[in-house]
Each structure stands twice: as C-alpha cells, then as structure tokens.
Amino acid sequence: MSLLAALIRNLLIAASVAWVATSLPASAAEPSQANPRQAWQMLDYIAVDYAGAIQHGRVVVPGEYAEMQEFANTVRTQLAALPAAPKQPALVAQADRLVAAVAAKAEPAQVAMLARGLADDVLASYPIGAVPAAPPEPARAAALYAQQCAVCHGPTGHGDGPAAAGLDPPPIAFTDAARAAQRTPFALYEVISQGVPGTGMASFAALPEDDRWAMAFYVGSLAYSPQARTDGEALWRKDAELRGRIPTLEALTRTSEVGLAASVDAEQASAIIAYLRSRPQAVNESVADNPGPFALARQRLADSQRAYAAGDAAQARSFALSAYLDGVEPVEPTLATRDAALMRDIETAMARFRTQIGQGTAPAEVSAQAVQITELFDRAETALQDTYTDTTTAFLGSFTILVREGLEALLIVIGMIAFLRKAERREVLPYVHAGWIGALLAGGITWMVATYLVGISGANREVTEGVSALFAAVVLLSVGIWMHQKSLAGRWQQYLHAKMSAALTRRSAIFLFLLAFVAVYREVFETILFYIAMWSEQASSAIIAGLVAGSVVLAAVAYWMLRMSKRLPIGRFFSISSILIAVLAVILVGKGVAALQEAGWVSQVLVTAPRIEWLGVYPSWQSLLAQLTVAIAAAIGFFVNTRTSRALAREAKS
C-alpha cells in the first residue's frame, strides 16, 4: 500500500472510529453529526484502494476488503443523516448501489466509477467550500516541502526520507504514477489540512490556506516528468477543446488524470495534468491569452461558478450580472446583425443562470447551465469570426443601434412638439427643445467620462435606463389618459384658449423639459456606450457611415410625423396620440423592468414567452405583469373617459 493511501486510510479509519464512538448510545448517527467532508474522504479512499483488495472477483487482502465494506456502509449512513436536500434520496440510492457492488466483489473499475460519481454528487449537493482564493503557486511550496516533508517523503518524493524507516505505515511515494493519476489536488489538500491521526502525518492546518493549496499542487506534480509538462503546455495552448474540459480553477482542483482520461486520450490527459499541476494559473491565463469578444464574459462566468460553489451566492450573482452586462451586452449589436436568434439564446440562457443562483439551485445544475452558456459563446465567436470588424457588420450594427435607440425618444419628443403646436403654445417649445438638446450635451459628457475618465459598469447603465424608462412610462400613461379624455370633450378651440393658459404654467413647462431630457438621455446614454464598445479603427469609416445613415432616417421620420400631425384634425390628433402614448408607456415599462432585472435590482422568474425587444416584451413574469398592469390601467382610464363623455353628452341633450 502506498504512502498517501495509507495516510488517507488511517485518517478515514480514525474519523470512522470517532463517528462510531459518538454513536454508541444509539443505533444510528444523529443528523447533526453527519459530515459531507468525511463521506467524500471515504469515497475517495474507496475509489483508489478498492483495487488493492479485490482482483478478478476474489479477495486478495482480507483486511483491505473489510475496510472497503465498512467505509461503503458508513458513507451510506452518513448520507442518510445529512440535512435534507433535493438530491439527498438520489445520493442514498447511489450509496446503496456502491454497498451492493462492494459486497458482490465487483470489478475495481466499476466500484471506482460508482465511488467517484457519488463523491462528485456529494460535493455538488453539499459543497465543502474548499476552493483556492487565487491560483496556487506550486514553485513556492518547494522550500516548504524541503523543510517540512522531505525528512519522511524524501527530497524528490520517493518516500525514502531519513525518517521513513521508522514509520509504520511508511510514507507515501509521491512519484508513484499509478496512484498520482487517481488523486486530485483537492484530496491532497484535505490530507494536508486534516493530517492523519495515528501516523507520522501531522495536520498542517496552521499553515496559511494558500500554502496548503500550493503544497497540494506541488506534491501532486512530483510524479510527472519535465517532458510531460512541456507536452502538456503545448496541448493546452493550442487545443481549445481540451481547455474546455477544465474551464475553471475549481474544476482543476477536482480533476484527476484518470477522470480526465475518461473524456480525452490518456496520454493527453497525463500531459495536461502534468502541466496544470505545475502551473495552475494557466487555467485563468487561457482567457487572457485568447481575447475573443466573449473573453470577459467567460471569465466572469467562471468567477460566478467558483463563488457559488464556495457558498457565496451574493458574489456569484454579482459576477453573473457582470458576465452579461459587461461581457455580452456590448457585443449584442454586432452579433444581432449576424445571428439574432443566437443572441436571444445567449440572453435567455444567462438569465436562467442568474435565476438558478437566486433560487439556490444545486451547484451541479448551475454548472451544467454554465456549460451550455459557454457552448453558446463558442457558437457566437464562430459567427463573429473574421467578420467582427467587417465593414458590412460594423455599418449595420451602427445603423441598427441608432435607429433602434433613437426611435422611442423621437416619438415622445415629436409628440410633445406637435401637441404644443396644436395647442397654440409655441412659447413653451423652447423648454422641450432645451430638454432634448441638453440630453445630447449630457450624452457627450457621458462619452468623455466613459472614454477618458472612468468606466461605466453595465449595472449602472441598466439602472439608469431602467429608472428613466419607468419614470417616462408613468408620465406617458397619465398624459395618454388625459389626452384621450380631451379628445372626447369637444369644443377644442374654446378649451385650448380658455384652459391652456392655466394648464401650461411655468411649472408645466419645466416638467416638459424634464420629460424631454429623460426620454432622450436614456437612449443617448445607451447608444454612446454601445458605440464605445464596438468602436475599432479598422471599421471606423463603416461605423460613422452607419451613424450618418441612421441620423438621416430619424430626421426623415421626424419630418413625416410633424407633417402628418399638422394635417390631422385636433380631435383626431389627440385621439391617435393618446393611443400611441399609452402603447409607448407599455413598451417602456417592460424595458424598464427588464433593465432593472439585468442590473439585479428586480428578481427574475423566466416563463415561456417570445422576446420582442422593440415592444418591450421579455420572457419573465415580472416584466410581463408590469406591462399588463399598465395596459389595464390605460384601458380603464380610456373606458372611464368614454363613459363620462357619453354621460355628459346625454345630459347636454336633455
């Protein structure tokens, strides 16, 4: 039996004895004594050392086999006593299968597969939380190893140190390739942290956590040759599929050579593990060294997974929001010109990822969702490949951004201008013009701040857009109902001359200024940040051309709307305007709620519904219910207006 196996065996025996001792007054362990860490340790031991007890269905070492039976049954009891969780019954069922396989003297490969699978599921349902805060530095552990470990394990890890002869069991040989292939850095970290009672292996819990992780990776690398590390580095840098097998530092701590070899070539698995054990920071460097359009999104997604597995749901949620707002949203206009359906799939998948974190979904399901998102990123990068700064793509992206963002603001401002002209209150027009011109100037300041002074995070952008959209929606709803009421009142000239002088006071004029400013700045704010994100020198001419073309289209729409408003009878104008304004209020409230959801201010529960951005329709209960509420409020207002108008008409006739 090798050193590490003996160390872990004795650790687990001690843990099991302690557990049994504390349970002597009763027939089963109390739920409060259940420990997922102990269960995981015993499963790791079974996966590695069962092969030393059974060969070809026969017991070759009775003592070892008795331990396998004891540990399998102990795991089953421990899992049954753990706090209730959604997948606890499934874990107990898996443990039953493991107990049966050990009792039947099943082949070592089958038992190892059952034990490892159960160990992974235990970690997913009951996270132990042992994850490196930063990539370990194995090189700095060499001196620590020489001081603390070489006396027993030998200077090169062969288990032949000066004190080895006097130890029973003997120290492990870290250079044993067969055993090293089955161990994960996490298993080594646990032994280093816990120690092994009854052996020469003391606990190193007094060491800083970073040093213990560095030591785990260092001793885990001693079985691999320098050539294997060199080969692994070459494979890691050139093969994106291999990098995808170990996407995060947490995944690396849980990955063994044997586990990786189940999905890739065995020689490749050995080389990759050799390289990453000696240089674990390469997992993070692969993102920085391959700066694709979704590099930041990938990094933030990985950060979110690590935080969630460590039990920090708030931090995981923050990283998940940043992955979308800072890593994906700036790319959306360009991707939309290439594959709009794929863009919507990414948005929906990332929203579901954030919802899972908010609902406390099992880490295994969250990780599965992250894998799906990563695959969508791969498809998106393929769609953008060689065309990311293509002139046609840049032109269409620039044109689409300006027209999409500018049209809503244009409808509101032109509606205000047309209304004031119809009401013969041209002296108030300067306030409206000052509002939208001021918004453009504020947008210019935003551009300078975002470009030269500080970065504006995606969350801040969404909060600004969301709050301003909700403000505009509330104002437009009230204005729409008021205009509908006046469209039914008749006697327009008398009303306008007699009432508008009182209605459009200085306070009202300032209010119109604020509405024009908010409506335009909301769109300018988002437009400028999108342009900053997509700007590139090689595509600058196409981007500017798209900007100019979009401006021409908006100017043409504004001219057409003003001419149409002049031709409409005033009653008809107010009637049509009231309906249009109510529709805009419904659209804006949907967009406002969606923006606040993306910023993390409003919870999000996804539903099966289409995503129609230009209508403000998003697949979540919150945004859809908000839109339904505004639509019902508008309908009730219109109904009351119509009923009141008819009642007044009957009274006038009588």
PDB file of C-alpha atoms in Angstrom, residues 224-225 227-233 235-236 242 257-258 260-275:
ATOM      1  CA  TYR A 224       5.273  13.817 -13.766  1.00  0.00           C
ATOM      2  CA  SER A 225       8.367  14.430 -15.849  1.00  0.00           C
ATOM      3  CA  GLN A 227       8.850  16.496 -20.720  1.00  0.00           C
ATOM      4  CA  ALA A 228       5.248  15.664 -19.811  1.00  0.00           C
ATOM      5  CA  ARG A 229       4.797  19.212 -18.543  1.00  0.00           C
ATOM      6  CA  THR A 230       6.258  20.641 -21.760  1.00  0.00           C
ATOM      7  CA  ASP A 231       3.960  18.466 -23.871  1.00  0.00           C
ATOM      8  CA  GLY A 232       1.009  19.456 -21.734  1.00  0.00           C
ATOM      9  CA  GLU A 233       1.718  23.162 -22.167  1.00  0.00           C
ATOM     10  CA  LEU A 235      -1.532  20.882 -25.903  1.00  0.00           C
ATOM     11  CA  TRP A 236      -3.173  23.351 -23.534  1.00  0.00           C
ATOM     12  CA  LEU A 242      -9.009  20.486 -24.049  1.00  0.00           C
ATOM     13  CA  GLU A 257      -5.676  12.238 -14.510  1.00  0.00           C
ATOM     14  CA  VAL A 258      -7.934   9.182 -14.527  1.00  0.00           C
ATOM     15  CA  LEU A 260      -9.765  13.463 -17.430  1.00  0.00           C
ATOM     16  CA  ALA A 261      -8.722  10.339 -19.353  1.00  0.00           C
ATOM     17  CA  ALA A 262     -12.368   9.269 -19.404  1.00  0.00           C
ATOM     18  CA  SER A 263     -13.072  12.010 -21.967  1.00  0.00           C
ATOM     19  CA  VAL A 264      -9.742  12.548 -23.760  1.00  0.00           C
ATOM     20  CA  ASP A 265      -6.756  10.485 -24.873  1.00  0.00           C
ATOM     21  CA  ALA A 266      -4.853   9.010 -21.899  1.00  0.00           C
ATOM     22  CA  GLU A 267      -1.503  10.460 -22.986  1.00  0.00           C
ATOM     23  CA  GLN A 268      -3.064  13.866 -23.461  1.00  0.00           C
ATOM     24  CA  ALA A 269      -4.713  13.642 -20.041  1.00  0.00           C
ATOM     25  CA  SER A 270      -1.374  12.828 -18.405  1.00  0.00           C
ATOM     26  CA  ALA A 271       0.380  15.709 -20.162  1.00  0.00           C
ATOM     27  CA  ILE A 272      -2.361  18.222 -19.382  1.00  0.00           C
ATOM     28  CA  ILE A 273      -2.437  17.264 -15.686  1.00  0.00           C
ATOM     29  CA  ALA A 274       1.368  17.417 -15.538  1.00  0.00           C
ATOM     30  CA  TYR A 275       1.338  20.956 -16.904  1.00  0.00           C
TER      31      TYR A 275
END
